[in-house]
Short mmCIF file of C-alpha atoms in Angstrom, two decimals:
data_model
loop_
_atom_site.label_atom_id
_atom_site.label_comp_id
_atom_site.label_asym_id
_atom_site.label_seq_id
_atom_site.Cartn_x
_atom_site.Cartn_y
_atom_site.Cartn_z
CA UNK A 625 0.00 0.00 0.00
CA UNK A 626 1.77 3.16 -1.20
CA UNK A 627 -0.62 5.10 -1.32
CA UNK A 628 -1.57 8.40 1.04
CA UNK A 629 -4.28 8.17 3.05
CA UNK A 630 -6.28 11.18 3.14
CA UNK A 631 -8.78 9.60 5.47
CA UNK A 632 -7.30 8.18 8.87
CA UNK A 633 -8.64 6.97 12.08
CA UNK A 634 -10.76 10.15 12.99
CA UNK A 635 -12.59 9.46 9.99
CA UNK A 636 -12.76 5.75 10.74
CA UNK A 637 -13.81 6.53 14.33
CA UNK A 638 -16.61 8.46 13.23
CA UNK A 639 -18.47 6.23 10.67
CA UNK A 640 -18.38 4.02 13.80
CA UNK A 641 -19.25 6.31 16.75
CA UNK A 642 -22.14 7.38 14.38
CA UNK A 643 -23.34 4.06 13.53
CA UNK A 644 -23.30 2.75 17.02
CA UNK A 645 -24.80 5.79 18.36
CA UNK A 646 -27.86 5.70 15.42
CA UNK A 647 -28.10 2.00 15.85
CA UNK A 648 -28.66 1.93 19.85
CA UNK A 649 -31.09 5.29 19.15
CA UNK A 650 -33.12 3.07 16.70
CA UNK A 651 -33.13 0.25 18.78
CA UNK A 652 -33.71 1.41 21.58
CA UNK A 653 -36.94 3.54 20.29
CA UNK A 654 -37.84 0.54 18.87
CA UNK A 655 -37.74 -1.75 21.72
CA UNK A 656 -39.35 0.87 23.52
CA UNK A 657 -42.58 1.13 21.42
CA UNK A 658 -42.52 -2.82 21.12
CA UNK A 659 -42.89 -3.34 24.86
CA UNK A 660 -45.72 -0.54 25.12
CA UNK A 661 -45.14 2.90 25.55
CA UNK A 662 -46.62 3.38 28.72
CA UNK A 663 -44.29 4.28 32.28
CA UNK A 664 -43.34 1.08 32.96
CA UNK A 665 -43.65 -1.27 29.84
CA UNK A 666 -42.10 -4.43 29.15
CA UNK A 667 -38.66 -3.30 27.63
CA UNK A 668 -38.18 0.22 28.95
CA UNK A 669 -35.37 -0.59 31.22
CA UNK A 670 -33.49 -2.17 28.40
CA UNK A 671 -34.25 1.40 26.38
CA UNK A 672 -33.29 3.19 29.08
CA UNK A 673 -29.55 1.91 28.50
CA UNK A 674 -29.92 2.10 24.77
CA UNK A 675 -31.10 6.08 25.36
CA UNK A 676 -28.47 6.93 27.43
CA UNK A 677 -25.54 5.43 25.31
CA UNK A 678 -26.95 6.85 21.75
CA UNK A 679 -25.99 10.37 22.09
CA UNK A 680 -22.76 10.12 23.63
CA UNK A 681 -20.83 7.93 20.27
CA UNK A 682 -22.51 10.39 17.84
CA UNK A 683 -21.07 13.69 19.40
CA UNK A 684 -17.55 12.08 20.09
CA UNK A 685 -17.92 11.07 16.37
CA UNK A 686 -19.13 14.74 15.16
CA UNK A 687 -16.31 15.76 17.10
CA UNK A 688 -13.89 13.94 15.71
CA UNK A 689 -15.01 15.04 12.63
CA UNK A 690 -14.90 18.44 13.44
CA UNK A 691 -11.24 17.95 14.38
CA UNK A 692 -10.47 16.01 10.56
CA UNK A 693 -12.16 19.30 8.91
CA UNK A 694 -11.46 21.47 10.69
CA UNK A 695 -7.69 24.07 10.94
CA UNK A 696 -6.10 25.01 14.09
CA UNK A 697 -4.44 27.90 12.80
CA UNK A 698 -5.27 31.06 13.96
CA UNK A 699 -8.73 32.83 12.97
CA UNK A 700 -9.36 29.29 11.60
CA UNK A 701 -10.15 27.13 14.40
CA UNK A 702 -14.31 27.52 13.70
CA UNK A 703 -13.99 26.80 9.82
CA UNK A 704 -16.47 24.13 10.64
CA UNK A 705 -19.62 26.24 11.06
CA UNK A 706 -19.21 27.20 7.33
CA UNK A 707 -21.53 24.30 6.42
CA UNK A 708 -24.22 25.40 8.78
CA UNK A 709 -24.32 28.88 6.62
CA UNK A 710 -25.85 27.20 3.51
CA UNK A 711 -28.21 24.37 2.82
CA UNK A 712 -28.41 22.65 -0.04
CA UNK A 713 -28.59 18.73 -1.25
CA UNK A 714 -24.96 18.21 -1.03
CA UNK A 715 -23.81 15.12 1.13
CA UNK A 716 -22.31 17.01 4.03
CA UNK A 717 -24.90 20.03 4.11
CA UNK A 718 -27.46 17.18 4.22
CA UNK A 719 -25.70 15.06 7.11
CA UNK A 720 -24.67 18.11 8.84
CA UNK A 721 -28.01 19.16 9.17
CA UNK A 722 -29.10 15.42 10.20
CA UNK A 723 -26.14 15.23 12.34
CA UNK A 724 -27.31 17.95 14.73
CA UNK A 725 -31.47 17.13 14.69
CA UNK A 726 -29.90 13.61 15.57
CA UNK A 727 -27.95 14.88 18.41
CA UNK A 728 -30.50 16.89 19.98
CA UNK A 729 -33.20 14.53 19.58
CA UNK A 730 -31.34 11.67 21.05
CA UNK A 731 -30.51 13.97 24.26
CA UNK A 732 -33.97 15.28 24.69
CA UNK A 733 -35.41 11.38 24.40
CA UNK A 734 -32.21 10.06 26.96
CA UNK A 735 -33.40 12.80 29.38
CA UNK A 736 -36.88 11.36 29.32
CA UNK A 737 -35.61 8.47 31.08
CA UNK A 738 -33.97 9.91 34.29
CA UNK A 739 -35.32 9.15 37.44
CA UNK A 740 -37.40 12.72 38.59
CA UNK A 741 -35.50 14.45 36.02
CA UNK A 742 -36.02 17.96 36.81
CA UNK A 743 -38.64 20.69 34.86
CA UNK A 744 -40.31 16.74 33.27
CA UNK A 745 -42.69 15.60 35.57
CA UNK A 746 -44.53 12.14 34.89
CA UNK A 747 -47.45 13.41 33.32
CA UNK A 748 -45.12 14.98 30.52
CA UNK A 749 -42.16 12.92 30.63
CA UNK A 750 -44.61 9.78 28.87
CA UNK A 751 -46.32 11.59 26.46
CA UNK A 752 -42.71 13.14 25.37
CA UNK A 753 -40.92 10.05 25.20
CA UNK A 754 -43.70 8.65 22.76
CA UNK A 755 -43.76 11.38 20.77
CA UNK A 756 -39.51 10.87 20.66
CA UNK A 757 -39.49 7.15 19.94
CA UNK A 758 -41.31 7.50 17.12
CA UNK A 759 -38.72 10.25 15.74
CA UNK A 760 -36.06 9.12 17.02
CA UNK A 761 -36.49 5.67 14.62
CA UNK A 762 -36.48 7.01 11.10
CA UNK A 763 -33.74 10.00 12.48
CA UNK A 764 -31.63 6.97 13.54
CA UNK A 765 -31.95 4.94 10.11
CA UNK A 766 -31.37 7.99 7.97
CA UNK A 767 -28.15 9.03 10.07
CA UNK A 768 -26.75 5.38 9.76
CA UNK A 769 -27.87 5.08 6.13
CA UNK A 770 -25.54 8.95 5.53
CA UNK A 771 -22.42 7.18 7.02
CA UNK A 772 -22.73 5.34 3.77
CA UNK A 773 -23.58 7.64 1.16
CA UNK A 774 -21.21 9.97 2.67
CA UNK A 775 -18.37 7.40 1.27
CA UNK A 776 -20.90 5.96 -1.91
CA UNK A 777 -21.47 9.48 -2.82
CA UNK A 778 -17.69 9.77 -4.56
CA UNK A 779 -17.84 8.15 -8.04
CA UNK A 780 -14.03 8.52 -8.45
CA UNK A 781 -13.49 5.87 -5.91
CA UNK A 782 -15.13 2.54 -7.74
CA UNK A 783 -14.62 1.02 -3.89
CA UNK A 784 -17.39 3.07 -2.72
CA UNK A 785 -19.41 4.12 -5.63
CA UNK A 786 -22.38 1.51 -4.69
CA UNK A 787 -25.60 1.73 -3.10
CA UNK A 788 -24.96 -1.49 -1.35
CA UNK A 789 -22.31 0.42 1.18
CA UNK A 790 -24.96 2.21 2.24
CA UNK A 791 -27.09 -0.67 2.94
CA UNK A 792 -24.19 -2.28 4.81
CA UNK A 793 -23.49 0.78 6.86
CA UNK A 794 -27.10 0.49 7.42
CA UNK A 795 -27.52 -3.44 8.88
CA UNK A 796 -23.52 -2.71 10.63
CA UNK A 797 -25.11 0.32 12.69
CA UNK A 798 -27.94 -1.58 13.70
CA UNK A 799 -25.96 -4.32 15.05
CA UNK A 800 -23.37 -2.38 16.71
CA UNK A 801 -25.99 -0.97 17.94
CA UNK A 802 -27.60 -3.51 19.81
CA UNK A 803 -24.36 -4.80 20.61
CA UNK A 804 -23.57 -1.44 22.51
CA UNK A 805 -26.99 -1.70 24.19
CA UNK A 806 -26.38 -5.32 25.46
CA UNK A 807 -23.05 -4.34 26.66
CA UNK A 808 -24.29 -1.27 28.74
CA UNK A 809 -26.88 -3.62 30.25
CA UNK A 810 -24.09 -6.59 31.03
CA UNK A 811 -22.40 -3.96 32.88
CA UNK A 812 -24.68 -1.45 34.63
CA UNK A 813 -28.01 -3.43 35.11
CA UNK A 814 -28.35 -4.83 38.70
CA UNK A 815 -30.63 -7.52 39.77
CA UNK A 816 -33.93 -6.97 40.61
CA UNK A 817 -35.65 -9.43 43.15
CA UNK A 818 -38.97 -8.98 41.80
CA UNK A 819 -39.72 -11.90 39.36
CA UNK A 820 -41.49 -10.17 36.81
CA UNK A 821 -38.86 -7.48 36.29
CA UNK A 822 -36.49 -10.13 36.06
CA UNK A 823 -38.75 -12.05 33.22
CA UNK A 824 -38.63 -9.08 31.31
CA UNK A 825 -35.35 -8.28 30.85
CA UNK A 826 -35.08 -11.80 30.11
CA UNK A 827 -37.23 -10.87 26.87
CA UNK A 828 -35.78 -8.02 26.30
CA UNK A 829 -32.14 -9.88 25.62
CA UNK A 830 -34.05 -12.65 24.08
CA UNK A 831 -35.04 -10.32 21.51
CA UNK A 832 -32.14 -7.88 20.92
CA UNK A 833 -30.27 -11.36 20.61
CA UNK A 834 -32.42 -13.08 18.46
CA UNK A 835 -32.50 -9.82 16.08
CA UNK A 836 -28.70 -9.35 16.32
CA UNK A 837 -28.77 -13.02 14.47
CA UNK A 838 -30.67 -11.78 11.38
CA UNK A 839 -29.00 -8.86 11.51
CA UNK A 840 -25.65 -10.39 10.68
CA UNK A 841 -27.01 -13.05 8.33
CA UNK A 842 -28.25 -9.79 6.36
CA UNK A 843 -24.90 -8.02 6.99
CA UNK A 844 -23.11 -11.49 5.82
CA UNK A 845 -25.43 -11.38 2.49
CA UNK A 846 -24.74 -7.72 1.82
CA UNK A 847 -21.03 -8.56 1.86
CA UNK A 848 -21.66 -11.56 -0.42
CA UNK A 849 -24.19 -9.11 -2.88
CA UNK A 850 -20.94 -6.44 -2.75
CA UNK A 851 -18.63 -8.17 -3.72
CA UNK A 852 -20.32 -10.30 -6.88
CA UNK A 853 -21.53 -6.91 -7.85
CA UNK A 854 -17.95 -5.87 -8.27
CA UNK A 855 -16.73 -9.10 -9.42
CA UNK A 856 -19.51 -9.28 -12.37
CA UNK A 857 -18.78 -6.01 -13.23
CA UNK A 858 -15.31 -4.88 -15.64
CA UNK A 859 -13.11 -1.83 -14.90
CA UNK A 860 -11.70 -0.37 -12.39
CA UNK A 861 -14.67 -1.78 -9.58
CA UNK A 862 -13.90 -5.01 -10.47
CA UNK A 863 -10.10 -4.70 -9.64
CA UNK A 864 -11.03 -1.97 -6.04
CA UNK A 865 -12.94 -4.92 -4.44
CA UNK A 866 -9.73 -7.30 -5.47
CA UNK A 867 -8.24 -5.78 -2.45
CA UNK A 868 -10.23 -7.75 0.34
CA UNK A 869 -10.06 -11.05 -1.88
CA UNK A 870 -7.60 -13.47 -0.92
CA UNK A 871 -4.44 -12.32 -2.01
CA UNK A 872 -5.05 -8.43 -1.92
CA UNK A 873 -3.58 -6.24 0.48
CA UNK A 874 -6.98 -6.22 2.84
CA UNK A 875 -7.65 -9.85 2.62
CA UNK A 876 -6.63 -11.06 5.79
CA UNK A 877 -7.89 -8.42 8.57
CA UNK A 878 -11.24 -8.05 6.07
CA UNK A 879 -11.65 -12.10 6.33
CA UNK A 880 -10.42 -12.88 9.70
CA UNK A 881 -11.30 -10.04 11.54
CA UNK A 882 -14.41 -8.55 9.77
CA UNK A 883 -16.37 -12.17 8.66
CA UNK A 884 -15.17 -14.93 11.03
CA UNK A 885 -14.17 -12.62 14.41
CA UNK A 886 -16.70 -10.04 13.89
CA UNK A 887 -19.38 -11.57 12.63
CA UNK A 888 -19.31 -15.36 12.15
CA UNK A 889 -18.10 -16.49 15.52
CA UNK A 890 -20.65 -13.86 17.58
CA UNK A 891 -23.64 -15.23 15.36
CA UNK A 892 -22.83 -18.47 15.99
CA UNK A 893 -22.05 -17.79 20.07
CA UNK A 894 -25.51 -15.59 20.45
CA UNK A 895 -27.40 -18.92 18.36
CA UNK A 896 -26.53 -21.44 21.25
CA UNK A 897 -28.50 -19.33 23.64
CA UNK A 898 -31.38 -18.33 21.12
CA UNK A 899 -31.91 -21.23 20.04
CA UNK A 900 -33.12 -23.21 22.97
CA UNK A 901 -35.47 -20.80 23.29
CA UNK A 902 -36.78 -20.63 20.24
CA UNK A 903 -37.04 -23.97 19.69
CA UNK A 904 -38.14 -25.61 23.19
CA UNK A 905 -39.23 -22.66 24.40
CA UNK A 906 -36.48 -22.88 27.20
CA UNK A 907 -35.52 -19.89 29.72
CA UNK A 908 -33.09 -17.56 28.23
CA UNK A 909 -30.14 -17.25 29.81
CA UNK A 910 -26.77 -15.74 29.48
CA UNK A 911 -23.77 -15.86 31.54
CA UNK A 912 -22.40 -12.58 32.47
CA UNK A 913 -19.18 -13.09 30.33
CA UNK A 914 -20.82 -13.99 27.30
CA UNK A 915 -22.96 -10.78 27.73
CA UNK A 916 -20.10 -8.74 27.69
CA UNK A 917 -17.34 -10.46 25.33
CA UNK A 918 -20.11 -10.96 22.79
CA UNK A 919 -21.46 -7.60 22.54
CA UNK A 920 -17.28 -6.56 22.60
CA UNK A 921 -16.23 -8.33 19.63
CA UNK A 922 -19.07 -6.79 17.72
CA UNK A 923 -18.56 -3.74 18.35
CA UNK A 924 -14.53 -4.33 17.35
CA UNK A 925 -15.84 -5.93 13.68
CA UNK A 926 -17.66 -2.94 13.40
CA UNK A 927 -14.90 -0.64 13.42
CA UNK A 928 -12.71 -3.31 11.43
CA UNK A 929 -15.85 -3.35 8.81
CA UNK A 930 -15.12 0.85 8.43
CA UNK A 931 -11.96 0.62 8.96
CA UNK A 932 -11.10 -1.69 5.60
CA UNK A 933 -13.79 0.36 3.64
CA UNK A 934 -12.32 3.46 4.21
CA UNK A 935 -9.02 2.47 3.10
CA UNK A 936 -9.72 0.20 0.65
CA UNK A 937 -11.61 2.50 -1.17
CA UNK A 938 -8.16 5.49 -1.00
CA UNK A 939 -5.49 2.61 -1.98
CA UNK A 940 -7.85 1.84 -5.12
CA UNK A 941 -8.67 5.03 -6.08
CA UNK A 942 -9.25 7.29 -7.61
CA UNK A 943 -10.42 7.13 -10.80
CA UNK A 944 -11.51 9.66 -13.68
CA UNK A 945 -10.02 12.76 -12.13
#
């Protein structure tokens, strides 16, 4: 690879910050509205941890973009607010703009779920969080579907010029996202003596598990789709998706670490719990390790997953310019 990278790790950081944070907001409004959106319904403490953990990865990540954009000389440090002074259809003006509804949004709807929060009493807090969840679900997709056009929308880099990164930034975020929210719960939730509390946050795993699962068998068949697309195709995409093949310079850390480490050996860990379950309709149980290595080495393909498109798509590229 002797090529300069333009892109580096800030840029690799936020694709992933973002994605985790849109997937937990998703999932957790999502969760939230499945278990009835009343005070106390059958997966709101499981949304509580997915609310609180949204907004914090998507303002490190706007941060850290902020920092790649930005110049620290003098009289230049706030060259960032530029693209807040016109809006138009361009791919940053759009996902700046989405960026900061996002952010504000996901605060307002984690605030809903503190304990006596102050100036929210009950009788507003409810109706507010509602209103939120259903928001907060399509402003969650559409933020983890721009971490994808944002690369897809360059058609000198044949790596990236696809619709199908977009998808797979899409099914990645919600994953990682889920993944985040099981890990906050592994380590923050305590145990509850009452029965039926317990029961349901049984369910709630049950079913964050169970749709982490599909998930990744979509995410697996979105890689597959990607690359025959590229390999069925002539030109220059044909030989940019060469580099995670065996052989190319990305092979290894895109096979080992993205497919079998990130995603097949987690799917296939989560599916010996799940399956009892669904099957025999058997308690569902996790040990306290799994819950949090699990989750872990999800959230490390994810970043893997960014990190090879991101610089697969400089050391093929570019093209036409």
């Amino acid at each position: 690879m002797q090529q300069e990278l333009m892109w580096g790790l800030p840029v690799v950081l936020y694709l992933f910050l973002a994605g985790v944070g849109a997937g937990a907001l998703t999932v957790s409004a999502s969760i939230f509205l499945r278990g009835g959106d009343v005070a106390r319904g059958l997966h709101v403490d499981t949304a509580r941890y997915g609310a609180f953990l949204a907004p914090v990865p998507i303002m490190i990540g706007c941060g850290l973009l902020v920092f790649e954009l930005g110049s620290f000389e003098t009289g230049h440090w706030f060259k960032w607010l530029n693209l807040y002074k016109v809006i138009n259809l361009s791919p940053m003006s759009i996902g700046t703009w989405l960026l900061s509804v996002t952010v504000v949004v996901s605060v307002v709807y984690a605030y809903t779920f503190l304990r006596d929060a102050p100036g929210l009493p009950n009788e507003m807090r409810y109706p507010l969080r509602r209103k939120l969840s259903w928001l907060a679900v399509p402003l969650g997709i559409a933020t983890a579907v721009y971490t994808g056009i944002l690369l897809g929308a360059m058609p000198s880099r044949p790596f990236w010029n696809s619709p199908i990164v977009a998808l797979l930034f899409l099914v990645s975020a919600l994953s990682t996202g889920i993944a985040g929210t099981l890990l906050i719960r592994a380590l923050f939730h305590a145990s509850n003596p009452d029965p039926e509390t317990g029961k349901n946050f049984s369910r709630s795993g049950y079913l964050l598990t169970a749709a982490d699962v599909l998930l990744i068998g979509f995410e697996l068949m979105i890689i597959f789709l990607f690359i025959m697309y590229a390999h069925l195709t002539i030109g220059s995409v044909k030989e940019a998706v060469s580099v995670i093949l065996f052989g190319g310079d990305l092979a290894p850390l895109f096979w080992l670490g993205v497919v079998v480490i990130g995603l097949l050996i987690p799917a296939l860990v989560e599916s010996i719990y799940i399956v009892p379950k669904l099957l025999y309709h058997r308690d569902f149980s996790v040990p306290r390790g799994v819950e949090v290595v699990v989750p872990a080495v999800i959230l490390v393909g994810g970043f893997m997953l960014r990190y090879v498109v991101v610089v697969a798509g400089q050391i093929t590229g570019p093209v036409g310019i």
